[in-house]
Short mmCIF file of C-alpha atoms in Angstrom, two decimals:
data_model
loop_
_atom_site.label_atom_id
_atom_site.label_comp_id
_atom_site.label_asym_id
_atom_site.label_seq_id
_atom_site.Cartn_x
_atom_site.Cartn_y
_atom_site.Cartn_z
CA MET A 1 -0.99 0.13 0.29
CA PRO A 2 1.23 3.60 -1.75
CA GLY A 3 0.74 4.56 2.88
CA ASP A 4 3.36 2.30 4.55
CA ASP A 5 6.17 2.73 2.23
CA PRO A 6 8.59 4.67 5.10
CA GLY A 7 10.81 5.89 2.04
CA PRO A 8 14.43 6.04 2.21
CA PRO A 9 16.22 5.19 5.45
CA SER A 10 17.98 9.24 6.84
CA ARG A 11 21.56 9.32 5.53
CA ARG A 12 23.96 9.39 8.10
CA LYS A 13 26.16 12.85 7.63
CA THR A 14 29.61 13.01 6.80
CA ILE A 15 31.60 14.95 8.12
CA ALA A 16 35.50 15.52 6.78
CA VAL A 17 38.13 15.76 9.19
CA VAL A 18 41.60 17.98 8.05
CA GLU A 19 44.24 17.66 10.92
CA ASP A 20 48.08 16.31 10.37
CA ASN A 21 48.69 15.70 14.49
CA PRO A 22 47.87 11.92 14.67
CA ASP A 23 46.68 12.36 18.27
CA ASN A 24 44.54 15.07 17.24
CA ARG A 25 42.85 13.53 14.26
CA LEU A 26 42.18 9.75 17.08
CA VAL A 27 39.82 12.62 18.57
CA LEU A 28 38.10 14.35 16.38
CA MET A 29 37.16 11.41 14.95
CA ALA A 30 36.59 9.30 17.98
CA ILE A 31 34.20 12.48 19.39
CA PRO A 32 31.44 12.58 16.35
CA GLU A 33 31.57 8.83 15.15
CA ASP A 34 28.47 6.99 17.51
CA LEU A 35 26.28 10.55 15.17
CA TYR A 36 28.19 11.06 11.80
CA ASP A 37 30.60 9.08 9.21
CA VAL A 38 33.92 10.56 9.74
CA VAL A 39 36.90 11.01 6.85
CA THR A 40 39.70 12.07 7.29
CA TYR A 41 42.29 13.69 5.56
CA VAL A 42 46.25 14.22 6.85
CA ASN A 43 47.05 17.73 5.05
CA GLY A 44 46.19 20.19 2.99
CA ALA A 45 47.76 18.91 -0.49
CA ASP A 46 45.43 14.82 -0.04
CA ALA A 47 42.45 17.44 0.82
CA VAL A 48 42.24 20.00 -1.65
CA ALA A 49 42.74 16.40 -4.18
CA GLY A 50 39.93 13.94 -2.37
CA ILE A 51 36.63 16.45 -0.86
CA PRO A 52 36.18 17.26 -3.89
CA LEU A 53 35.98 14.00 -5.11
CA HIS A 54 33.72 12.55 -1.72
CA VAL A 55 32.01 15.64 -1.04
CA PRO A 56 31.16 15.68 2.58
CA ASP A 57 28.55 17.29 4.74
CA LEU A 58 30.69 19.84 6.69
CA VAL A 59 34.78 20.12 7.46
CA LEU A 60 36.88 20.96 9.95
CA LEU A 61 39.75 22.13 9.19
CA ASP A 62 43.36 22.50 11.05
CA ILE A 63 44.22 25.70 10.29
CA SER A 64 48.33 25.26 10.95
CA LEU A 65 48.75 22.18 8.72
CA PRO A 66 52.36 21.62 6.73
CA GLY A 67 53.08 23.17 3.53
CA MET A 68 48.87 25.03 2.00
CA ASP A 69 47.49 25.98 5.73
CA GLY A 70 44.26 25.80 6.28
CA VAL A 71 43.03 29.11 4.88
CA GLU A 72 44.32 28.34 1.51
CA VAL A 73 43.05 25.35 1.83
CA LEU A 74 40.10 26.85 1.55
CA GLY A 75 40.49 29.14 -0.16
CA HIS A 76 40.74 26.48 -3.19
CA LEU A 77 37.36 24.30 -1.38
CA ARG A 78 35.04 27.24 -2.36
CA ARG A 79 35.90 27.71 -5.31
CA ASP A 80 34.48 24.50 -5.77
CA PRO A 81 31.30 25.38 -6.72
CA ARG A 82 30.13 22.21 -4.98
CA LEU A 83 31.60 22.97 -2.09
CA ARG A 84 30.20 27.08 -1.70
CA ASP A 85 28.25 26.26 0.67
CA VAL A 86 29.69 23.97 3.10
CA PRO A 87 30.11 24.66 5.92
CA MET A 88 33.48 24.69 6.66
CA ILE A 89 34.62 25.01 10.87
CA ALA A 90 38.39 26.31 11.10
CA LEU A 91 40.13 24.65 14.28
CA THR A 92 43.19 26.31 15.60
CA ALA A 93 45.44 26.90 18.58
CA HIS A 94 46.18 29.49 18.05
CA ALA A 95 43.49 31.55 20.79
CA MET A 96 44.88 35.66 19.87
CA ALA A 97 42.78 38.58 19.75
CA GLY A 98 41.16 39.28 15.92
CA ASP A 99 40.75 35.56 15.10
CA ARG A 100 37.80 34.27 14.93
CA GLU A 101 36.91 37.58 12.93
CA ARG A 102 40.01 37.04 10.38
CA PHE A 103 38.97 33.41 10.33
CA LEU A 104 35.46 34.23 9.71
CA GLY A 105 36.74 36.88 7.58
CA ALA A 106 38.55 34.48 5.90
CA GLY A 107 34.84 32.96 4.73
CA PHE A 108 34.67 30.34 7.44
CA ASP A 109 31.42 29.45 8.65
CA ASP A 110 32.51 28.96 12.58
CA TYR A 111 36.09 28.92 14.73
CA LEU A 112 37.20 26.57 17.29
CA THR A 113 39.94 26.15 19.96
CA LYS A 114 41.99 23.51 20.32
CA PRO A 115 42.87 21.75 22.62
CA ILE A 116 39.49 20.07 22.56
CA VAL A 117 39.03 19.51 26.73
CA ASP A 118 34.71 19.54 25.93
CA GLU A 119 33.31 16.44 23.19
CA ASN A 120 30.23 19.46 23.73
CA VAL A 121 31.13 22.63 22.30
CA ILE A 122 32.38 19.90 19.21
CA LEU A 123 28.52 18.43 18.63
CA ARG A 124 27.48 21.78 20.01
CA ALA A 125 29.21 23.34 16.40
CA LEU A 126 28.18 20.30 14.81
CA ALA A 127 25.14 20.20 15.18
CA ALA A 128 24.08 23.39 14.71
CA HIS A 129 26.39 24.00 11.04
CA LEU A 130 24.08 20.66 9.97
CA ALA A 131 20.29 21.31 10.90
CA GLY A 132 18.68 22.00 7.64
CA MET B 1 40.44 23.14 34.70
CA ALA B 2 41.98 21.50 37.17
CA SER B 3 46.01 20.69 36.83
CA GLY B 4 48.15 18.16 38.48
CA GLU B 5 51.98 18.90 39.93
CA ASP B 6 53.78 17.08 37.42
CA GLY B 7 52.66 19.42 34.89
CA THR B 8 49.12 17.09 33.72
CA THR B 9 45.85 18.32 33.60
CA ASP B 10 42.49 16.18 34.09
CA ALA B 11 40.29 18.28 31.79
CA ALA B 12 41.93 16.51 28.88
CA ILE B 13 42.27 12.37 29.86
CA GLN B 14 38.54 12.31 32.07
CA MET B 15 36.75 13.67 27.83
CA LEU B 16 39.19 11.02 26.39
CA LEU B 17 37.36 8.43 28.61
CA ARG B 18 33.77 10.52 28.12
CA VAL B 19 34.46 10.33 23.94
CA GLY B 20 35.80 6.20 23.91
CA GLY B 21 36.58 4.65 27.64
CA PRO B 22 39.31 3.50 28.42
CA ASP B 23 40.12 2.01 24.67
CA LEU B 24 40.65 5.42 23.04
CA LEU B 25 42.29 6.87 25.92
CA LEU B 26 45.21 3.71 25.82
CA LYS B 27 45.06 4.73 21.99
CA MET B 28 46.66 8.32 22.58
CA VAL B 29 48.63 7.21 25.10
CA ASP B 30 50.19 4.91 23.10
CA SER B 31 49.81 7.24 19.83
CA PHE B 32 51.63 10.35 22.75
CA LEU B 33 54.76 8.08 24.15
CA LYS B 34 56.16 6.93 20.72
CA GLN B 35 55.94 10.00 19.73
CA VAL B 36 57.92 11.94 21.58
CA PRO B 37 60.95 11.23 22.07
CA GLN B 38 61.41 10.95 18.29
CA ARG B 39 59.82 14.57 17.99
CA ILE B 40 63.24 15.68 20.99
CA GLU B 41 65.39 12.98 18.23
CA ALA B 42 64.36 15.34 15.61
CA ILE B 43 64.77 19.03 17.96
CA ARG B 44 67.97 17.16 18.67
CA GLY B 45 69.11 16.34 15.06
CA GLY B 46 67.01 19.97 13.57
CA LEU B 47 69.57 21.76 16.83
CA ALA B 48 72.63 19.71 16.06
CA GLY B 49 72.01 20.34 12.30
CA GLY B 50 71.18 24.44 11.99
CA ASP B 51 67.52 23.23 10.75
CA LEU B 52 65.88 25.58 13.21
CA SER B 53 62.04 24.91 9.86
CA ALA B 54 62.56 20.99 11.60
CA VAL B 55 63.24 22.34 15.17
CA HIS B 56 60.11 24.30 14.99
CA ILE B 57 57.64 21.83 12.67
CA ALA B 58 58.99 19.01 16.10
CA ALA B 59 58.09 21.04 18.12
CA HIS B 60 54.83 22.61 17.06
CA THR B 61 53.68 18.99 16.32
CA LEU B 62 54.84 17.56 19.80
CA LYS B 63 53.00 20.76 21.47
CA SER B 64 50.04 20.54 20.12
CA SER B 65 49.54 16.17 20.99
CA ALA B 66 51.18 17.46 24.99
CA ALA B 67 47.79 20.08 25.04
CA GLN B 68 45.50 17.12 23.79
CA LEU B 69 47.02 15.05 26.56
CA GLY B 70 46.51 17.26 29.53
CA ALA B 71 50.19 17.72 29.61
CA GLU B 72 50.69 21.83 30.51
CA GLU B 73 54.05 21.94 31.52
CA MET B 74 54.98 20.16 28.20
CA ARG B 75 53.16 22.26 25.76
CA GLY B 76 54.71 25.88 27.33
CA LEU B 77 58.55 24.03 27.23
CA CYS B 78 57.24 23.26 23.27
CA ALA B 79 55.59 26.50 22.11
CA GLU B 80 58.46 28.01 23.38
CA ILE B 81 61.29 26.27 21.66
CA GLU B 82 58.68 26.70 18.86
CA ALA B 83 58.53 30.37 19.12
CA ARG B 84 62.10 30.38 19.39
CA ALA B 85 62.68 28.36 16.22
CA HIS B 86 60.24 29.92 14.05
CA ALA B 87 62.55 33.10 14.82
CA LYS B 88 65.60 31.88 14.12
CA GLU B 89 67.27 31.69 17.30
CA GLY B 90 68.70 28.96 18.73
CA ASP B 91 69.68 30.60 21.67
CA GLY B 92 68.47 28.71 24.13
CA ILE B 93 66.90 25.70 23.00
CA ALA B 94 69.44 24.00 24.09
CA ALA B 95 68.35 24.22 27.91
CA LEU B 96 64.88 24.21 26.77
CA LEU B 97 65.78 20.51 25.68
CA GLY B 98 66.98 19.69 29.08
CA LYS B 99 63.60 21.08 30.40
CA LEU B 100 61.45 19.18 27.64
CA GLU B 101 63.27 16.10 28.70
CA ALA B 102 62.97 16.21 31.64
CA GLU B 103 59.83 16.68 31.89
CA ALA B 104 58.84 13.74 29.04
CA VAL B 105 59.44 11.43 32.37
CA GLY B 106 56.65 12.64 34.66
CA VAL B 107 54.52 13.01 31.82
CA ARG B 108 54.94 9.30 30.77
CA ALA B 109 54.64 8.46 34.34
CA ARG B 110 51.29 10.38 34.64
CA LEU B 111 49.93 8.88 31.83
CA GLU B 112 51.13 5.10 32.51
CA SER B 113 49.38 6.06 35.74
CA GLU B 114 45.87 7.38 34.06
CA VAL B 115 46.05 4.05 31.59
CA GLU B 116 46.54 1.73 34.80
CA ARG B 117 43.52 3.54 35.99
CA ALA B 118 40.97 3.84 33.75
CA ARG B 119 41.16 -0.06 32.81
CA SER B 120 41.09 -0.69 36.65
CA GLY B 121 38.08 0.87 36.56
CA ALA B 122 39.40 2.87 39.79
#
């Protein structure tokens, strides 16, 4: 009967984590993995090559990457029309005045600081930017 | 954030236990303790060879990992080494490296003890 069709199962959303530090990567994979699929990239070049091929629902992007830094990676990704509206959150150990404005001005949707000592800060940011 | 006498803080450890239980803490500590001697050796080698860029990279990576495990004194020493290497000021890095090595001994003991405590469910 038409009314009995539950429709397609809702798709789990995918988070791309771009982080060169293996310890930080472990944490950033562990926090969201119960709720989201997590794909990791270990440097900027890896992310610029891989993310357009597997467009995620959100990107967590470390700023202090070796070689191509996070702001540069963001610029590359934003030039791709498929990634223009994907939320991108900067992760940084810099805690300096003006950082928030600088990163939001560069085109990030949000800004979170490391080390991560409260998993709920990450989960709230993911939920907020993935809503709708 | 509570700080232990050995320069580590509890909040980071507690978060790891909440998120992934003893398994995640063990994985993190294991990864960290393997990389500490490698990063210290990279700092020493870079300093000996006049390669302050290598010193900067190794100190930056270790700083980030130490911060994520709440090893605050170690994070601070790495930040000082990183800043001096970035500014091409090699003077004083050797002394900081000595302090870093000493600090690493205490951090290792503390983290191993945290893992044991988590495993035993204490």
